Tab-separated table of C-alpha atoms and ligand atoms in Angstrom:
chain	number	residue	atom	x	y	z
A	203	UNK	CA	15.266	-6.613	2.619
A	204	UNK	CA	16.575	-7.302	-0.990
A	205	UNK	CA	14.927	-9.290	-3.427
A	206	UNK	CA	17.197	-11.311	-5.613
A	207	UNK	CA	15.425	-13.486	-8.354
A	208	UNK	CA	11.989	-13.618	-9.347
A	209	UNK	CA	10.210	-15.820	-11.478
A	210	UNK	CA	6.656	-15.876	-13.356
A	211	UNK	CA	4.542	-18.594	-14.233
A	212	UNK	CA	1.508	-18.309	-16.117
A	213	UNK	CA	0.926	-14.279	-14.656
A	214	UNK	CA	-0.860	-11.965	-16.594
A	215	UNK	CA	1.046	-11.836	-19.667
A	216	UNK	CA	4.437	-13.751	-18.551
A	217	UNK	CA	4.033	-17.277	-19.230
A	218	UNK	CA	7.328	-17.697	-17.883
A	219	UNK	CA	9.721	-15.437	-16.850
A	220	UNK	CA	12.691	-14.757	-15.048
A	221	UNK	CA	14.527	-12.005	-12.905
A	222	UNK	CA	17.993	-12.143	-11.010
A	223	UNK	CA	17.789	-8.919	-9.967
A	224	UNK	CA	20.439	-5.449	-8.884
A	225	UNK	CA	20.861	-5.181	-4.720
A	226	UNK	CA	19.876	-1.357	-5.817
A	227	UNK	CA	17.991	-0.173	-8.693
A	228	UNK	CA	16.510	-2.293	-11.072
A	229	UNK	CA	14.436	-0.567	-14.128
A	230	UNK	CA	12.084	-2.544	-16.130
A	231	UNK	CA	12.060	-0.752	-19.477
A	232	UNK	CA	9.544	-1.639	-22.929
A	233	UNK	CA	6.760	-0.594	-24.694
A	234	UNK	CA	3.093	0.180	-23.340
A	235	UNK	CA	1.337	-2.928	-22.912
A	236	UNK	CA	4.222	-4.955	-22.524
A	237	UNK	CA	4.413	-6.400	-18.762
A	238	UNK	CA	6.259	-4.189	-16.897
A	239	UNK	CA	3.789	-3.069	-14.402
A	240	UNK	CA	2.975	-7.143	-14.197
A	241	UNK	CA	6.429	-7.317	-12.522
A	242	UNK	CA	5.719	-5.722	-9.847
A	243	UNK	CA	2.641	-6.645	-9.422
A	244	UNK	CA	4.208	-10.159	-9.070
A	245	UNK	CA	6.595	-8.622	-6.430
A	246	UNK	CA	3.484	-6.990	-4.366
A	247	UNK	CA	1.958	-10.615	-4.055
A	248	UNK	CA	5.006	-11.931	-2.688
A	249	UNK	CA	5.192	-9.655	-0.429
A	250	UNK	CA	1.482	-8.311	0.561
A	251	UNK	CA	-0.192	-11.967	-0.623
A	252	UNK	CA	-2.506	-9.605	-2.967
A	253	UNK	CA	-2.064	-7.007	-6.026
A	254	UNK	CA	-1.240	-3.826	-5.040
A	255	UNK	CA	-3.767	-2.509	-7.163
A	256	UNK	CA	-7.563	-3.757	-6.209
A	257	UNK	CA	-7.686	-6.396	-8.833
A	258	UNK	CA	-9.223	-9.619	-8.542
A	259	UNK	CA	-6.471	-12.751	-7.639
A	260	UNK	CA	-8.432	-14.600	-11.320
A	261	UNK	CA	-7.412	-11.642	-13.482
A	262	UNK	CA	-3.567	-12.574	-13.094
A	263	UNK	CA	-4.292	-15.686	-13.655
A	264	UNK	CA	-2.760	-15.773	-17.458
A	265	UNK	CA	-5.812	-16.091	-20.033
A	266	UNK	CA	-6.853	-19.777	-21.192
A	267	UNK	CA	-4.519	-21.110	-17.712
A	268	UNK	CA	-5.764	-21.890	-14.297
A	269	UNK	CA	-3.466	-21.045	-11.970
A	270	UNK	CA	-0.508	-18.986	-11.410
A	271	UNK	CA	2.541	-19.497	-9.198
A	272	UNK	CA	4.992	-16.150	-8.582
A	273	UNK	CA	8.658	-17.368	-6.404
A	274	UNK	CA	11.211	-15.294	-5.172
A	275	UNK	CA	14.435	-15.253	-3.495
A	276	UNK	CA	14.997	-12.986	-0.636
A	277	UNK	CA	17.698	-11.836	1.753
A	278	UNK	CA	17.112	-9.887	4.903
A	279	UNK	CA	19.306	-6.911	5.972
A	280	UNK	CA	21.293	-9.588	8.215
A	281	UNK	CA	21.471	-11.972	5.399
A	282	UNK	CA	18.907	-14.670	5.633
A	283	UNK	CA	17.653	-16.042	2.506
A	284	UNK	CA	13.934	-16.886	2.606
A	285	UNK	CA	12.424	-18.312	-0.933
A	286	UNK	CA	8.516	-17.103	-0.876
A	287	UNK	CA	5.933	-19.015	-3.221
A	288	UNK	CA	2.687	-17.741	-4.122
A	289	UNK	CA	0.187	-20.347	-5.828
A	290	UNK	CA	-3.723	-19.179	-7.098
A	291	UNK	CA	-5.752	-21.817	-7.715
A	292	UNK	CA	-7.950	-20.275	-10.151
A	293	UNK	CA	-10.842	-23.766	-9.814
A	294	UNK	CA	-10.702	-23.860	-6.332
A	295	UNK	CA	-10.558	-20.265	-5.747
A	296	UNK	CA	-7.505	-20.738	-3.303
A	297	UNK	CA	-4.027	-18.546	-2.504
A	298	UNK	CA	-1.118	-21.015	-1.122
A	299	UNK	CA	1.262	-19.300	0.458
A	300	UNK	CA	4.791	-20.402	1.257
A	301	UNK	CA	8.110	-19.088	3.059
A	302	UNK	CA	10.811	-21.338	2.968
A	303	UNK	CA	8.448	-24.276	1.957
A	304	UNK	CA	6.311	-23.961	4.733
A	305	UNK	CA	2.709	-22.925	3.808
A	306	UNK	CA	1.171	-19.950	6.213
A	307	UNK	CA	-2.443	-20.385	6.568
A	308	UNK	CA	-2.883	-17.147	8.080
A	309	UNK	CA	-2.061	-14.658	5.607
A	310	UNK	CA	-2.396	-11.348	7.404
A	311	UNK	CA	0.498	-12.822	8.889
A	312	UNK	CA	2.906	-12.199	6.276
A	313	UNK	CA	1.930	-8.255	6.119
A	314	UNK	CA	5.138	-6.452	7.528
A	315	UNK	CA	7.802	-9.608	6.884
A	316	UNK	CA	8.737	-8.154	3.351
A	317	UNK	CA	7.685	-4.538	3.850
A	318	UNK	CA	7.307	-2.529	0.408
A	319	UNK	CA	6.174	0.930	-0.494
A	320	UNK	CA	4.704	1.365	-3.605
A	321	UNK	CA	4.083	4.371	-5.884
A	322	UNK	CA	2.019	3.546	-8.859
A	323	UNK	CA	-0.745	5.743	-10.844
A	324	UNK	CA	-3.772	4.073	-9.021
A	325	UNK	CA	-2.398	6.096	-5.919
A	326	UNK	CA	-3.358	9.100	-7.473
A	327	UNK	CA	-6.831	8.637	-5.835
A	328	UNK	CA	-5.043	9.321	-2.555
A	329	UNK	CA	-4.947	12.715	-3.210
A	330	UNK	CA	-7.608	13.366	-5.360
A	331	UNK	CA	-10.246	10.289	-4.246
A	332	UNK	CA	-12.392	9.460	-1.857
A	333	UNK	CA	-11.463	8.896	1.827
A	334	UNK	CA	-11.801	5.404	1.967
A	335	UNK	CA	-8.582	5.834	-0.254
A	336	UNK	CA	-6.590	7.988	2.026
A	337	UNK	CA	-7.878	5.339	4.709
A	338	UNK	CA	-6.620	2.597	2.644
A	339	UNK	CA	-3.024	4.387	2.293
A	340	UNK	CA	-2.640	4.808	6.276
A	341	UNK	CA	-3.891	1.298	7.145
A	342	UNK	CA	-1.491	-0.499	4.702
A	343	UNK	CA	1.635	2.249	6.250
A	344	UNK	CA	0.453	0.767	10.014
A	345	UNK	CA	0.026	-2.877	8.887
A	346	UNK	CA	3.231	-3.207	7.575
A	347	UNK	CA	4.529	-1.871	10.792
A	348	UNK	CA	2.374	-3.087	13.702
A	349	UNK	CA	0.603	-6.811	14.007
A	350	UNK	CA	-1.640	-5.415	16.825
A	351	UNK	CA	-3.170	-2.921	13.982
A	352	UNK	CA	-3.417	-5.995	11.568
A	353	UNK	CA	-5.329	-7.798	14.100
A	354	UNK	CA	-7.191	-5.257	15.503
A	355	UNK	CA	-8.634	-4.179	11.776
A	356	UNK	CA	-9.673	-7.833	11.029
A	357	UNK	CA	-11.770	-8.128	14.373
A	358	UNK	CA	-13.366	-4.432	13.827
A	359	UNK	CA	-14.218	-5.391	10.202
A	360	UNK	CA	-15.922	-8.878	11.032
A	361	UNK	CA	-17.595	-7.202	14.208
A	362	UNK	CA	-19.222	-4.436	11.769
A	363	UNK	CA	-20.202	-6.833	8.342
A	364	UNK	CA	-22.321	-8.369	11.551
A	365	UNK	CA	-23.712	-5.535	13.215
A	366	UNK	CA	-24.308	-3.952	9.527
A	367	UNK	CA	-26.220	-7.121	8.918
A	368	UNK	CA	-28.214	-7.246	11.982
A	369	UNK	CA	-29.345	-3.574	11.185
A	370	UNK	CA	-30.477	-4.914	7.788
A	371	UNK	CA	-31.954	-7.546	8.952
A	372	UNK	CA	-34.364	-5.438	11.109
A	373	UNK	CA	-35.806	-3.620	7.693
A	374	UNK	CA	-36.284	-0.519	10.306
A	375	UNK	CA	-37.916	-2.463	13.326
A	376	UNK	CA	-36.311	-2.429	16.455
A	377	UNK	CA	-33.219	-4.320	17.107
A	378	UNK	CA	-31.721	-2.712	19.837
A	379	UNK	CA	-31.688	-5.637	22.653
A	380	UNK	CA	-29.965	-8.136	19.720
A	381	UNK	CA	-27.372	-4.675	19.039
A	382	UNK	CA	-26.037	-4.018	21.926
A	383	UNK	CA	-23.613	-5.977	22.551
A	384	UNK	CA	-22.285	-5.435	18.852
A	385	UNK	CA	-22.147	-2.038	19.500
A	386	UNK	CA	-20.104	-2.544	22.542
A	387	UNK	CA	-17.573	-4.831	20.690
A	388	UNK	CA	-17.264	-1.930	17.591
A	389	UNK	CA	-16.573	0.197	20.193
A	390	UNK	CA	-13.993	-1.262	21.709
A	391	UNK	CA	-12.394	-1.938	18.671
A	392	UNK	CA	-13.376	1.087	16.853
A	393	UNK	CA	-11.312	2.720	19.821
A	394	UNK	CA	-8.609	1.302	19.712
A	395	UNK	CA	-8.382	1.914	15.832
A	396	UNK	CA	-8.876	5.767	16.300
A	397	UNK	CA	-6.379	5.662	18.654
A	398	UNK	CA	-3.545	4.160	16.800
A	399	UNK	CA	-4.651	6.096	13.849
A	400	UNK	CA	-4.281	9.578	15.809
A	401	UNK	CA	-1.024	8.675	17.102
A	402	UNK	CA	0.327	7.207	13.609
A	403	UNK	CA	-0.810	10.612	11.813
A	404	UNK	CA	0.578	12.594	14.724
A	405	UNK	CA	4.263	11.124	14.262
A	406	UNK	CA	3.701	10.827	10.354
A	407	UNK	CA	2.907	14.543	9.702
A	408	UNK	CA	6.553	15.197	10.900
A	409	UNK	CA	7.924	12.776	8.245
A	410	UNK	CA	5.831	13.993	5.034
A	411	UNK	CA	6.970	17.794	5.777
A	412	UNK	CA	10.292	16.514	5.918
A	413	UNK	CA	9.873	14.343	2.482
A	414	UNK	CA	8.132	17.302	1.137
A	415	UNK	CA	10.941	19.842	1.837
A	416	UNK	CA	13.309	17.560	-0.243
A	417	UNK	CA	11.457	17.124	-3.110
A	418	UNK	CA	10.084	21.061	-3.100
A	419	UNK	CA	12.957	22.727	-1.660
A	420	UNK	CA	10.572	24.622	1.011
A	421	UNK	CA	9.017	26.270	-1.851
A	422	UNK	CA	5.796	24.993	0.323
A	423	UNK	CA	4.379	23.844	3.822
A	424	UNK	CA	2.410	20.987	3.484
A	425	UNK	CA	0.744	19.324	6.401
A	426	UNK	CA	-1.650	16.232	6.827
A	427	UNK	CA	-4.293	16.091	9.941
A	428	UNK	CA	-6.685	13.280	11.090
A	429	UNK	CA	-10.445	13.702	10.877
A	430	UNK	CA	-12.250	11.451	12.487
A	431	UNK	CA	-16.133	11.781	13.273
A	432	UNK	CA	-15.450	12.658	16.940
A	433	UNK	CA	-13.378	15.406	18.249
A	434	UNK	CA	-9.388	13.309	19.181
A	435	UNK	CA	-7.716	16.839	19.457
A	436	UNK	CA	-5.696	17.112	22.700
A	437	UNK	CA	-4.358	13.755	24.012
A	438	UNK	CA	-7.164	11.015	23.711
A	439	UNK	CA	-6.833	8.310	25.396
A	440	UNK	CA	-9.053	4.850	24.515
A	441	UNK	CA	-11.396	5.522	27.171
A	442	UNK	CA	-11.762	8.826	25.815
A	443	UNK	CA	-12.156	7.620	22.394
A	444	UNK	CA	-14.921	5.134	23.658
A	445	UNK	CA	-16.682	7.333	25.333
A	446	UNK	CA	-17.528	10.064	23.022
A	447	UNK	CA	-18.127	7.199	20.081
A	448	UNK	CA	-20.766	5.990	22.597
A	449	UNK	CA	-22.306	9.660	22.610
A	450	UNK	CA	-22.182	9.638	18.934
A	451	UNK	CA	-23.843	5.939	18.446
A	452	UNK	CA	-26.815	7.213	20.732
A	453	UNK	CA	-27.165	10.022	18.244
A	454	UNK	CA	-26.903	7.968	15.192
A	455	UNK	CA	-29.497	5.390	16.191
A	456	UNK	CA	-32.275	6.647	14.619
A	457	UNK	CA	-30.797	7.101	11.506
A	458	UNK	CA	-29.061	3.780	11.522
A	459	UNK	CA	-32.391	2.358	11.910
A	460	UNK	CA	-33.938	3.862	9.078
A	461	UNK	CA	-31.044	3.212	6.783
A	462	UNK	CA	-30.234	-0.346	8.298
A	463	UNK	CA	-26.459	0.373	8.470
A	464	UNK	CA	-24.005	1.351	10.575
A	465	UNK	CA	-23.176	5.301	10.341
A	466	UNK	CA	-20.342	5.549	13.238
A	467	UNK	CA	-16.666	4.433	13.766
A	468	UNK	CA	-12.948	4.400	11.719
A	469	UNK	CA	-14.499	3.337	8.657
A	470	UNK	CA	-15.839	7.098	8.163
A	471	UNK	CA	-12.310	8.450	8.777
A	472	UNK	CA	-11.068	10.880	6.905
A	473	UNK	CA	-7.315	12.542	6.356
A	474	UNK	CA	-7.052	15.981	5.073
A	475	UNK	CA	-4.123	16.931	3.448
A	476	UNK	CA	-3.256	20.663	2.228
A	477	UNK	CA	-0.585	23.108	1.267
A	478	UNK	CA	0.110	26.181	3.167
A	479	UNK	CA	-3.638	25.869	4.484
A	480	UNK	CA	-4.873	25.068	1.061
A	481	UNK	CA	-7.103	21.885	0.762
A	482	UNK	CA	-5.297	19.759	-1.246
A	483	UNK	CA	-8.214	18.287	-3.043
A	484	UNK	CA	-10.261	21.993	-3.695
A	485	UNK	CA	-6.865	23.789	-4.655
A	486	UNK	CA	-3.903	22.392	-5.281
A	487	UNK	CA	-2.257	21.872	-8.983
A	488	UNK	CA	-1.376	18.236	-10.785
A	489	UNK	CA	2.237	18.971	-9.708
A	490	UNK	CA	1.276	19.742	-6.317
A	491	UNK	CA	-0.881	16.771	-6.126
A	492	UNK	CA	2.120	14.505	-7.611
A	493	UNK	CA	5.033	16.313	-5.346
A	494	UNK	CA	2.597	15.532	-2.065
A	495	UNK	CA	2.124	11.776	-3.451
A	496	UNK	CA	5.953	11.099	-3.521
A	497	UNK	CA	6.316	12.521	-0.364
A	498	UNK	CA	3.872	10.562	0.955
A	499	UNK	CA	5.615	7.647	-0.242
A	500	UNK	CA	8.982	8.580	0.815
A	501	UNK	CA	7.653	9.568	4.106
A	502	UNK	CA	6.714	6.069	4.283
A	503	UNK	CA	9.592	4.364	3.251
A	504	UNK	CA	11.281	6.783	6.066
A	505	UNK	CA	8.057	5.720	9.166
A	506	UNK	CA	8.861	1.735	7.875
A	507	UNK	CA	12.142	2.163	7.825
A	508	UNK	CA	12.587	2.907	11.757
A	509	UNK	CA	9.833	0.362	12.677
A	510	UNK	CA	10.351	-2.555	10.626
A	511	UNK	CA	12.981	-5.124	11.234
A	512	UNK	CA	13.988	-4.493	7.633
A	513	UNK	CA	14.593	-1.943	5.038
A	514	UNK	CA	11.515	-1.427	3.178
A	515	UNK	CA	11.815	-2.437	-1.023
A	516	UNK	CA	10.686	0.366	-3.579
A	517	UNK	CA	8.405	-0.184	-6.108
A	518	UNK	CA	7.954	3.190	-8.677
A	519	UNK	CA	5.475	2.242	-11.312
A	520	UNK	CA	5.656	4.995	-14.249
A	521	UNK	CA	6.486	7.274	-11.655
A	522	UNK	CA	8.765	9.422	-13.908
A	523	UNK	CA	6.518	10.027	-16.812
A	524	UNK	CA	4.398	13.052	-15.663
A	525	UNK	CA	8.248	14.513	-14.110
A	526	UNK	CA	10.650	17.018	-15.923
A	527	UNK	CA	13.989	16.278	-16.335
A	528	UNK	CA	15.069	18.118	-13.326
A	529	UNK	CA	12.371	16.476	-10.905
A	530	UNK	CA	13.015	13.476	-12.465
A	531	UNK	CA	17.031	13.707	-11.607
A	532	UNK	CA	15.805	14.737	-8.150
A	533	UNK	CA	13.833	11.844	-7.302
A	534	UNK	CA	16.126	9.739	-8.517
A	535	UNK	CA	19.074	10.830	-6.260
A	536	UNK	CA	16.947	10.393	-3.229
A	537	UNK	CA	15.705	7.020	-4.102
A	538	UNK	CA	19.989	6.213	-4.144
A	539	UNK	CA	20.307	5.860	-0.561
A	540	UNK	CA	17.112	4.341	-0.065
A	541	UNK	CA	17.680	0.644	-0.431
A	542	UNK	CA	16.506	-1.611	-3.467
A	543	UNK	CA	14.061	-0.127	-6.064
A	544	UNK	CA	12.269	-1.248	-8.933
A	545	UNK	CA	11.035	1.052	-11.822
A	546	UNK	CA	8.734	0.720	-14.896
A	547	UNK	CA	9.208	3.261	-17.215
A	548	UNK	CA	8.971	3.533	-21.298
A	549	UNK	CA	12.087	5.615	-21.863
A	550	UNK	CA	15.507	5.351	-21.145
A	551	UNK	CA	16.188	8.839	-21.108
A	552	UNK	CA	16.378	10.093	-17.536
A	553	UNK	CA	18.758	7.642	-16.743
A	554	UNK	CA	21.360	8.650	-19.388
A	555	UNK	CA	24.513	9.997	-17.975
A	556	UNK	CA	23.755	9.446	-14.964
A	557	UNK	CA	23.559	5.967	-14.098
A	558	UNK	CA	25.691	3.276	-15.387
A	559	UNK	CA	24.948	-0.337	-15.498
A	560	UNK	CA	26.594	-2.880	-13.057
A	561	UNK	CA	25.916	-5.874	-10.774
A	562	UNK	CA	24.274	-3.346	-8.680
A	563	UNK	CA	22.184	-1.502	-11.123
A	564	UNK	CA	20.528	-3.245	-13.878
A	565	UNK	CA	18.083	-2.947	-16.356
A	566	UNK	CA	15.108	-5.126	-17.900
A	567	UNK	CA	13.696	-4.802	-21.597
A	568	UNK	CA	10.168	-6.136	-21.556
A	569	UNK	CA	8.433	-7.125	-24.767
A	570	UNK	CA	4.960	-9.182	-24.646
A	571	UNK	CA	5.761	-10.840	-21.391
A	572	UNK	CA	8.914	-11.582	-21.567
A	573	UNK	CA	12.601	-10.537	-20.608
A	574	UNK	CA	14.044	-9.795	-24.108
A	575	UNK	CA	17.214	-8.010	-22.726
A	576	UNK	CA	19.256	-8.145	-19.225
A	577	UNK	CA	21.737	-5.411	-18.929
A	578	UNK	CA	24.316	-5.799	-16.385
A	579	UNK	CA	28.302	-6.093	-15.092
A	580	UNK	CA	28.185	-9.667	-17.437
B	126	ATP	N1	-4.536	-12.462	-17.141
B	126	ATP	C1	-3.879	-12.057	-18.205
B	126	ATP	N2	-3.490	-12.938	-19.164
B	126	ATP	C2	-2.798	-12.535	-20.249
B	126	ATP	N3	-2.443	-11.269	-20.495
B	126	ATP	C3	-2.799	-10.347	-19.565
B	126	ATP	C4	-3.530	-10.685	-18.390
B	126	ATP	N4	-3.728	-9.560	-17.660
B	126	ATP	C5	-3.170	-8.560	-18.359
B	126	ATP	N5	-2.608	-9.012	-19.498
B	126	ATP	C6	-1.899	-8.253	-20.525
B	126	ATP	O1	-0.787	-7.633	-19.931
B	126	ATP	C7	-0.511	-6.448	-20.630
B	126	ATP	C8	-0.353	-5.289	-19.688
B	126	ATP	O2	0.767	-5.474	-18.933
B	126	ATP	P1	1.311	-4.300	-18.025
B	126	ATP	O3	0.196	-3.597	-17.356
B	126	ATP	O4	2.363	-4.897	-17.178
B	126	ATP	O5	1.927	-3.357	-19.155
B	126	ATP	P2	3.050	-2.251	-19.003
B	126	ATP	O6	4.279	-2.758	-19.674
B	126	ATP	O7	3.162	-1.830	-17.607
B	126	ATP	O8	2.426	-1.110	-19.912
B	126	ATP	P3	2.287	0.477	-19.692
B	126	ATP	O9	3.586	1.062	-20.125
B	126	ATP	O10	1.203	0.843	-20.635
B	126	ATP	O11	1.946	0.734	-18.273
B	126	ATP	C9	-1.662	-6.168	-21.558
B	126	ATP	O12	-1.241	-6.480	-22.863
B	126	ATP	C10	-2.719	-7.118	-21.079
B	126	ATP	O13	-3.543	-7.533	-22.094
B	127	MG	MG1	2.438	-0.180	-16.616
């Protein structure tokens, strides 16, 4: 998937701007403050109908407007051109979406269509945050690449806002009889979540050692497991699953009574990641924490890459800032091969010498929301 022009109305700081962009790497360059980041922000709503950071759909709307509208023009890897539109509706709190003109009402269903992987400085919490953000990272990997996970997340979530709220309800009484059959349903579900998430980590721990050998040089072994609340450690099947998460809500009733929410199932998931046995989180170093976060990423683009119908699009938001030269070179060799990318950055400098400008490659000066320079083969 390539994405060819791209323009900006009345988001964040662009009141209007536009992008025909390089089928390889395309490097937004400018100041700090100046809209780079926006850009591909702009580029995550076309493709993931949201920010790819957890902001609000109102705070793009551009300040003293009411509604913002992001369009672009892609091609697929067996070159079909789809033109995506993304309205907000600031008053009426709405998100249109449209592909080819056509509006989808059912957003989720657009996850996976455009596939992207992004790498921006909010990611950092993956490594160093809670699990909820390491949770976040996986579901968004398996979204883009499975609809059953999609769906199956949206019908676990809505079953446990309502079981959390019939717990909360109760104020501590009894609730059981009105429970149960929530409890079944989260199970079900819940299952079927753990599952996929055992088997996704089980295949994906192959891809971040490779990702991780590329970028380190096998300087160090890193390696990722699942930790769920039960014990998935030999090969678990759903019944499995279901059955020991029934064990484990008798145990928790009490409790969930007394604190009127729910205290089992995925959403207490946690990944641990480490380095030659090393907790990542207790022990590792900023530059360990940064190499394991690209190779994350590129371990992704790799798992999406094999399971999507099309070749995932790179976003690198200030990536290269907290690299040396030599890292910096590095990364940027690998990224070569690896389809279209996009990159913010506020200096030109590791790209001197050793990339030239051309219809494939181009670059983007950014001042105050708008595209002051395009450098390419014109
Ligand atoms: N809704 C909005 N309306 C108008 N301006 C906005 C809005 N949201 C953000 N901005 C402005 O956009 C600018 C930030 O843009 P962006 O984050 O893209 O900068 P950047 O070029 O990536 O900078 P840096 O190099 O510091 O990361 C800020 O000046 C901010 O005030
Ligand atoms: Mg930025």
């Amino acid at each position: 998937m390539k994405l060819l022009s791209l323009t900006l109305r009345q988001f964040r700081n662009h009141v209007s701007s536009g992008f025909a962009f390089g089928a390889a790497s395309n490097v937004l360059l400018g100041k700090n403050g100046q809209g780079k980041t926006n850009v591909l922000e702009a580029v995550s709503y076309l493709c993931l109908t949201k920010s790819f950071y957890a902001g609000a759909d109102a705070t793009a709307v551009h300040c003293g407007t009411s509604m913002f509208e992001v369009e672009g023009d892609f091609v697929s890897d067996v070159n079909v051109r789809h033109r995506v539109r993304i309205v907000y509706d600031e008053q009426m709190r709405q998100k249109h979406f449209f592909i080819n003109a056509s509006e989808i009402t059912k957003l989720s269903e657009v996850i996976g269509l455009f596939p992207i992987v992004v790498l921006s400085p909010e990611n950092n919490s993956i490594t160093f945050g809670s699990p909820s953000e390491r949770r976040k990272f996986a579901d968004l990997v398996m979204a883009q690449s499975s609809k059953a996970y999609v769906e199956d997340m949206m019908e676990y979530k809505r079953v446990l806002r309502q079981r959390n709220k019939i717990l909360s309800d109760a104020r501590g009484n009894d609730c059981s009889a009105v429970l149960a059959p929530w409890t079944e349903m989260l199970i079900r579900h819940g299952s079927a979540i753990i599952h996929r998430r055992n088997t996704f980590l089980n295949e994906f721990v192959t891809y971040v050692e490779k990702a991780y050998d590329a970028v380190a040089h096998n300087e160090e072994r890193p390696s990722l497991r699942y930790v769920p609340q039960i014990d998935v450690s030999g090969a678990m099947d759903r019944d499995a699953i279901a059955a020991a998460l029934h064990l484990l809500a008798d145990r928790k009733q009490a409790d969930e009574r007394r604190t009127g929410s729910t205290l089992f199932g995925p959403q207490r998931d946690d990944i641990a990641f480490s380095i030659d046995g090393l907790p990542l989180r207790e022990y590792a170093s900023q530059g360990q924490h940064k190499t394991y976060l690209i190779a994350l990423k590129i371990a992704e683009f790799w798992y999406l890459k094999e399971r999507c119908a099309e070749l995932p699009i790179i976003l690198f938001d200030d990536v290269f800032s907290e690299l040396d030269e030599t890292r910096s070179h590095q990364l940027l060799e690998m990224l070569a091969p690896m389809g279209q990318t996009f990159i913010t950055t506020t200096s030109e400098r590791i790209f001197q010498g050793v990339r030239q400008w051309d219809d494939e490659h181009r670059k983007f000066y950014i001042r105050s929301g708008t595209v002051v320079l395009q450098e390419d083969a014109a």
